[in-house]
């Protein structure tokens, strides 16, 4: 009888989770139930499965609303009916046209209108829903009783959930709870009652009951969850697909391994057999086709993830990881137990990804391709802010609610109510969004399964997430982007342009285990390199003295938080440095995990132990891995695999206690494990970055800067470029582009880094220069570019007109002469005739003014180093390069802070800092909570540091006992006019002596020499 039920997938309307809705239906004795969420089918597939598990007939449909105004309910009579509704809703989603008041002429959809808004004439498939409270209105009704059906909407379960529903509606409408209109919310009767009670409300009208039963009977939506929904064939048949894949695989094998390689041939034949048996040839070929197009455009890609376990993927050029070299198990990627194809993870530069996406959509059709969706849930901070807002709390109280744990929030009735309902909303879906990278390519029109939405990004999305997609037979293609590939790709292009050298960076022979690159790697000289530039990773590389590719692969895995937290990272470092000071747990661990000193580092290691210790087939080992890592949803399936593991171990003659311990180790490891092929892919990309950094450091750093950096801010990469021999220039109207430009070893920072300069103006400067040549003077510039006085001053302050030969002060006077006092800031007095030459005065300018201008406009100085701006000449007793010689000794250093990371502990928050010393080298510090209370960080800048050096496996850090932030020289731009002159040592002494505050706060505690100045 229930043909209009809402779950919480009716966003900001329904309050009932799907499983709770089914439980309620069972409790009410229902034998049939319809899910009709508002303008979506997000929950229908989980709904169908759950209903069948409890012997309830599932009916699927959509409640159509236009701007929250009810239109009608559609119930799918079969799969064709669902497709009709999906296409109808998709059209209106794409065109932003309001849904019509009357439904279109569907062929396999039953339509139910509300009693008060039904059209006068109904089509054969259309009905009128009559609510229990509306039955009294049927007295004297002149309409056709054959068209009336029971309409008992379900939106919430209890009075409390009714209040929650009202809160959701207020959130959706962005209004106070008290401002809700009756039309904004459901009626209080929209709850599920027993079938007997519902039928009793219509006892005077058995025809309505009969009509409703007929509607339910006519709906028979069947769905095949087992058949893959991805595009079946790349060619036109299974046979031609496997034939093409076989040809391409053998061609690629000759390219990768040469013509005589029995091991590679055997692996290729083995994989082709499994791929053909599982009918996944088309999936491989579609991926190959995407890569082929990418290569034809000259794009660089990185194939990673479990797909790198496949030699076929390697031979097709999808990945650059040799599975034979790294002993990667194909079963980790694909085996006979899988019903759906695994997904390939492929990265492109963030600048080129959209071109790849356009190719996929155009090649395989917008009807058959869409992005996977995702549900964005209410999160802790957003819940209290959103709920508090509808209760009318002011912004400062909302901020307090959002930023503090509940125990620290106010203890009044309103806050308690906000907390109560906020907690109810936790994990509820709040809005739908687009999966960051998952693409579905369907055999049939994708609207057979879901309506589509068109977000601002411009590519359609389905209305369910990746988990639902997989459950109904879709497997996504992960088309990702990252800036690390942009670093590599742009460097190769810059080297070709700047040096005339063409680099085939795809040739891993030049960027894997290269001698000089290995030396940089072991020293942690990896700033700017993908995945290996963070302080933690550079420290790990130094602790391991990592000087080869395989150790880097391991490092890429053990750096992950779970491994570190488990203690395995520490144990791995110990065994790596002391390979003769430990014992293997079992000989199988020595034989199979010898490369990682008997420690399970990769997900593949679970398969190895299950195979070689337990005697399980590799495919069953992968089931064990998936089940333990949460990829397998069924606890029953996990128990079955566990039982099978112990049975097999017993057959191998292993003692039960030993098997139990090994299983415990596998179980504890599986939750945080990392795919070895994934680590290997990261390692290849890291090496490619490192190779370019080692041999072409200036081009590499320009590429990093233009791709908007990585772990660190732009200033650090500019510093790296300077250390590599580059000369850094500020933006220039004749030399700079929007991004940073390289001329030989001269780097001109781009206009994009100039704070306050509108992008539109920057592009106008570049376009005019391209059309009519360089600017010969500032007057010429002002006649050719529409610019306001303030923007012109900004360019003057950064030195963009330095080629004119005039000083900044002279240019500022000239700028004032060029503009009328009556002209607004965004207008300019254009001089169409020759400008009168003025005799400009010579004005003294402090050498520090430029540096402070740069800090304001670029965030960092380029004319000076930050150390040149310090009042103190002290540069530290010990330099970073010598720290390793001072183990357990106290050192006093002066350094510039470039990054810090906070880590919660039971004693409070501790910090790890990364610094640059006066010589430009990096070092790291540790700050414990107790010490930070007395000596806290005080923002960015230079600090005087006192601490004890700890050398941990070749890597020194300084545990800080005291620190003080050091002051810069006074900013001469804000001195009095009489003092606005070149700053001398005497000037600085006078400025310091005249200030009331201590220029070296707490520095006396570190015994800084105080009688020396710049």
PDB file of N, CA and C in Angstrom, residues 242-288:
ATOM      1  N   UNK A 242      39.774 -10.157 -28.088  1.00  0.00           N
ATOM      2  CA  UNK A 242      40.900 -10.923 -27.555  1.00  0.00           C
ATOM      3  C   UNK A 242      41.988 -11.083 -28.620  1.00  0.00           C
ATOM      4  N   UNK A 243      41.576 -11.143 -29.897  1.00  0.00           N
ATOM      5  CA  UNK A 243      42.568 -11.234 -30.969  1.00  0.00           C
ATOM      6  C   UNK A 243      43.407  -9.962 -31.028  1.00  0.00           C
ATOM      7  N   UNK A 244      42.754  -8.793 -30.940  1.00  0.00           N
ATOM      8  CA  UNK A 244      43.483  -7.529 -30.976  1.00  0.00           C
ATOM      9  C   UNK A 244      44.356  -7.379 -29.734  1.00  0.00           C
ATOM     10  N   UNK A 245      43.806  -7.738 -28.572  1.00  0.00           N
ATOM     11  CA  UNK A 245      44.578  -7.622 -27.335  1.00  0.00           C
ATOM     12  C   UNK A 245      45.808  -8.523 -27.376  1.00  0.00           C
ATOM     13  N   UNK A 246      45.664  -9.712 -27.913  1.00  0.00           N
ATOM     14  CA  UNK A 246      46.795 -10.649 -28.019  1.00  0.00           C
ATOM     15  C   UNK A 246      47.890 -10.073 -28.918  1.00  0.00           C
ATOM     16  N   UNK A 247      47.478  -9.514 -30.049  1.00  0.00           N
ATOM     17  CA  UNK A 247      48.446  -8.912 -30.979  1.00  0.00           C
ATOM     18  C   UNK A 247      49.195  -7.762 -30.316  1.00  0.00           C
ATOM     19  N   UNK A 248      48.443  -6.878 -29.662  1.00  0.00           N
ATOM     20  CA  UNK A 248      49.061  -5.716 -29.009  1.00  0.00           C
ATOM     21  C   UNK A 248      49.974  -6.145 -27.863  1.00  0.00           C
ATOM     22  N   UNK A 249      49.559  -7.177 -27.123  1.00  0.00           N
ATOM     23  CA  UNK A 249      50.360  -7.647 -25.998  1.00  0.00           C
ATOM     24  C   UNK A 249      51.692  -8.204 -26.464  1.00  0.00           C
ATOM     25  N   UNK A 250      51.689  -8.968 -27.548  1.00  0.00           N
ATOM     26  CA  UNK A 250      52.942  -9.539 -28.052  1.00  0.00           C
ATOM     27  C   UNK A 250      53.839  -8.461 -28.659  1.00  0.00           C
ATOM     28  N   UNK A 251      53.237  -7.501 -29.335  1.00  0.00           N
ATOM     29  CA  UNK A 251      54.040  -6.391 -29.850  1.00  0.00           C
ATOM     30  C   UNK A 251      54.695  -5.629 -28.696  1.00  0.00           C
ATOM     31  N   UNK A 252      53.912  -5.366 -27.669  1.00  0.00           N
ATOM     32  CA  UNK A 252      54.437  -4.654 -26.509  1.00  0.00           C
ATOM     33  C   UNK A 252      55.475  -5.452 -25.751  1.00  0.00           C
ATOM     34  N   UNK A 253      55.324  -6.784 -25.732  1.00  0.00           N
ATOM     35  CA  UNK A 253      56.301  -7.643 -25.062  1.00  0.00           C
ATOM     36  C   UNK A 253      57.652  -7.547 -25.768  1.00  0.00           C
ATOM     37  N   UNK A 254      57.637  -7.530 -27.096  1.00  0.00           N
ATOM     38  CA  UNK A 254      58.897  -7.392 -27.838  1.00  0.00           C
ATOM     39  C   UNK A 254      59.525  -6.030 -27.568  1.00  0.00           C
ATOM     40  N   UNK A 255      58.684  -5.000 -27.433  1.00  0.00           N
ATOM     41  CA  UNK A 255      59.187  -3.659 -27.143  1.00  0.00           C
ATOM     42  C   UNK A 255      59.792  -3.584 -25.739  1.00  0.00           C
ATOM     43  N   UNK A 256      59.125  -4.212 -24.784  1.00  0.00           N
ATOM     44  CA  UNK A 256      59.575  -4.117 -23.396  1.00  0.00           C
ATOM     45  C   UNK A 256      60.708  -5.092 -23.068  1.00  0.00           C
ATOM     46  N   UNK A 257      60.656  -6.324 -23.644  1.00  0.00           N
ATOM     47  CA  UNK A 257      61.556  -7.388 -23.194  1.00  0.00           C
ATOM     48  C   UNK A 257      62.461  -7.956 -24.291  1.00  0.00           C
ATOM     49  N   UNK A 258      62.258  -7.551 -25.521  1.00  0.00           N
ATOM     50  CA  UNK A 258      62.981  -8.205 -26.604  1.00  0.00           C
ATOM     51  C   UNK A 258      62.234  -9.455 -27.045  1.00  0.00           C
ATOM     52  N   UNK A 259      62.718 -10.074 -28.109  1.00  0.00           N
ATOM     53  CA  UNK A 259      61.984 -11.201 -28.694  1.00  0.00           C
ATOM     54  C   UNK A 259      62.206 -12.517 -27.974  1.00  0.00           C
ATOM     55  N   UNK A 260      63.243 -12.627 -27.188  1.00  0.00           N
ATOM     56  CA  UNK A 260      63.533 -13.891 -26.516  1.00  0.00           C
ATOM     57  C   UNK A 260      63.492 -13.689 -25.008  1.00  0.00           C
ATOM     58  N   UNK A 261      62.337 -13.890 -24.415  1.00  0.00           N
ATOM     59  CA  UNK A 261      62.191 -13.778 -22.966  1.00  0.00           C
ATOM     60  C   UNK A 261      61.090 -14.740 -22.524  1.00  0.00           C
ATOM     61  N   UNK A 262      61.465 -15.981 -22.221  1.00  0.00           N
ATOM     62  CA  UNK A 262      60.470 -17.003 -21.879  1.00  0.00           C
ATOM     63  C   UNK A 262      59.599 -16.629 -20.683  1.00  0.00           C
ATOM     64  N   UNK A 263      60.182 -15.984 -19.667  1.00  0.00           N
ATOM     65  CA  UNK A 263      59.411 -15.621 -18.480  1.00  0.00           C
ATOM     66  C   UNK A 263      58.326 -14.616 -18.822  1.00  0.00           C
ATOM     67  N   UNK A 264      58.674 -13.627 -19.644  1.00  0.00           N
ATOM     68  CA  UNK A 264      57.685 -12.629 -20.044  1.00  0.00           C
ATOM     69  C   UNK A 264      56.594 -13.255 -20.895  1.00  0.00           C
ATOM     70  N   UNK A 265      56.987 -14.143 -21.816  1.00  0.00           N
ATOM     71  CA  UNK A 265      56.012 -14.794 -22.689  1.00  0.00           C
ATOM     72  C   UNK A 265      55.035 -15.635 -21.868  1.00  0.00           C
ATOM     73  N   UNK A 266      55.564 -16.389 -20.903  1.00  0.00           N
ATOM     74  CA  UNK A 266      54.693 -17.229 -20.070  1.00  0.00           C
ATOM     75  C   UNK A 266      53.720 -16.378 -19.275  1.00  0.00           C
ATOM     76  N   UNK A 267      54.195 -15.249 -18.755  1.00  0.00           N
ATOM     77  CA  UNK A 267      53.325 -14.363 -17.975  1.00  0.00           C
ATOM     78  C   UNK A 267      52.259 -13.746 -18.867  1.00  0.00           C
ATOM     79  N   UNK A 268      52.632 -13.342 -20.087  1.00  0.00           N
ATOM     80  CA  UNK A 268      51.668 -12.764 -21.023  1.00  0.00           C
ATOM     81  C   UNK A 268      50.569 -13.764 -21.354  1.00  0.00           C
ATOM     82  N   UNK A 269      50.956 -14.997 -21.657  1.00  0.00           N
ATOM     83  CA  UNK A 269      49.971 -16.012 -22.028  1.00  0.00           C
ATOM     84  C   UNK A 269      49.042 -16.332 -20.860  1.00  0.00           C
ATOM     85  N   UNK A 270      49.595 -16.381 -19.658  1.00  0.00           N
ATOM     86  CA  UNK A 270      48.785 -16.658 -18.466  1.00  0.00           C
ATOM     87  C   UNK A 270      47.734 -15.561 -18.256  1.00  0.00           C
ATOM     88  N   UNK A 271      48.163 -14.320 -18.389  1.00  0.00           N
ATOM     89  CA  UNK A 271      47.230 -13.219 -18.151  1.00  0.00           C
ATOM     90  C   UNK A 271      46.173 -13.138 -19.252  1.00  0.00           C
ATOM     91  N   UNK A 272      46.582 -13.349 -20.493  1.00  0.00           N
ATOM     92  CA  UNK A 272      45.614 -13.312 -21.592  1.00  0.00           C
ATOM     93  C   UNK A 272      44.520 -14.354 -21.396  1.00  0.00           C
ATOM     94  N   UNK A 273      44.883 -15.499 -20.882  1.00  0.00           N
ATOM     95  CA  UNK A 273      43.905 -16.569 -20.654  1.00  0.00           C
ATOM     96  C   UNK A 273      42.867 -16.130 -19.622  1.00  0.00           C
ATOM     97  N   UNK A 274      43.315 -15.552 -18.508  1.00  0.00           N
ATOM     98  CA  UNK A 274      42.394 -15.108 -17.464  1.00  0.00           C
ATOM     99  C   UNK A 274      41.522 -13.963 -17.972  1.00  0.00           C
ATOM    100  N   UNK A 275      42.133 -13.014 -18.675  1.00  0.00           N
ATOM    101  CA  UNK A 275      41.388 -11.866 -19.194  1.00  0.00           C
ATOM    102  C   UNK A 275      40.292 -12.325 -20.143  1.00  0.00           C
ATOM    103  N   UNK A 276      40.618 -13.290 -21.003  1.00  0.00           N
ATOM    104  CA  UNK A 276      39.623 -13.805 -21.949  1.00  0.00           C
ATOM    105  C   UNK A 276      38.516 -14.555 -21.225  1.00  0.00           C
ATOM    106  N   UNK A 277      38.888 -15.382 -20.233  1.00  0.00           N
ATOM    107  CA  UNK A 277      37.881 -16.154 -19.497  1.00  0.00           C
ATOM    108  C   UNK A 277      36.903 -15.234 -18.768  1.00  0.00           C
ATOM    109  N   UNK A 278      37.399 -14.129 -18.265  1.00  0.00           N
ATOM    110  CA  UNK A 278      36.548 -13.194 -17.528  1.00  0.00           C
ATOM    111  C   UNK A 278      35.901 -12.148 -18.432  1.00  0.00           C
ATOM    112  N   UNK A 279      36.231 -12.213 -19.731  1.00  0.00           N
ATOM    113  CA  UNK A 279      35.644 -11.304 -20.721  1.00  0.00           C
ATOM    114  C   UNK A 279      35.985  -9.841 -20.421  1.00  0.00           C
ATOM    115  N   UNK A 280      37.248  -9.584 -20.081  1.00  0.00           N
ATOM    116  CA  UNK A 280      37.672  -8.229 -19.768  1.00  0.00           C
ATOM    117  C   UNK A 280      38.572  -7.629 -20.850  1.00  0.00           C
ATOM    118  N   UNK A 281      38.617  -8.263 -22.024  1.00  0.00           N
ATOM    119  CA  UNK A 281      39.480  -7.750 -23.093  1.00  0.00           C
ATOM    120  C   UNK A 281      39.108  -6.327 -23.468  1.00  0.00           C
ATOM    121  N   UNK A 282      37.796  -6.080 -23.574  1.00  0.00           N
ATOM    122  CA  UNK A 282      37.330  -4.748 -23.952  1.00  0.00           C
ATOM    123  C   UNK A 282      37.782  -3.688 -22.963  1.00  0.00           C
ATOM    124  N   UNK A 283      37.786  -4.052 -21.684  1.00  0.00           N
ATOM    125  CA  UNK A 283      38.187  -3.103 -20.640  1.00  0.00           C
ATOM    126  C   UNK A 283      39.646  -2.686 -20.824  1.00  0.00           C
ATOM    127  N   UNK A 284      40.514  -3.670 -21.106  1.00  0.00           N
ATOM    128  CA  UNK A 284      41.925  -3.368 -21.357  1.00  0.00           C
ATOM    129  C   UNK A 284      42.087  -2.531 -22.619  1.00  0.00           C
ATOM    130  N   UNK A 285      41.328  -2.873 -23.652  1.00  0.00           N
ATOM    131  CA  UNK A 285      41.489  -2.180 -24.927  1.00  0.00           C
ATOM    132  C   UNK A 285      40.990  -0.738 -24.867  1.00  0.00           C
ATOM    133  N   UNK A 286      39.922  -0.499 -24.126  1.00  0.00           N
ATOM    134  CA  UNK A 286      39.441   0.873 -23.979  1.00  0.00           C
ATOM    135  C   UNK A 286      40.496   1.707 -23.254  1.00  0.00           C
ATOM    136  N   UNK A 287      41.087   1.134 -22.224  1.00  0.00           N
ATOM    137  CA  UNK A 287      42.152   1.840 -21.507  1.00  0.00           C
ATOM    138  C   UNK A 287      43.335   2.094 -22.430  1.00  0.00           C
ATOM    139  N   UNK A 288      43.713   1.082 -23.204  1.00  0.00           N
ATOM    140  CA  UNK A 288      44.802   1.245 -24.184  1.00  0.00           C
ATOM    141  C   UNK A 288      44.474   2.351 -25.181  1.00  0.00           C
TER     142      UNK A 288
END
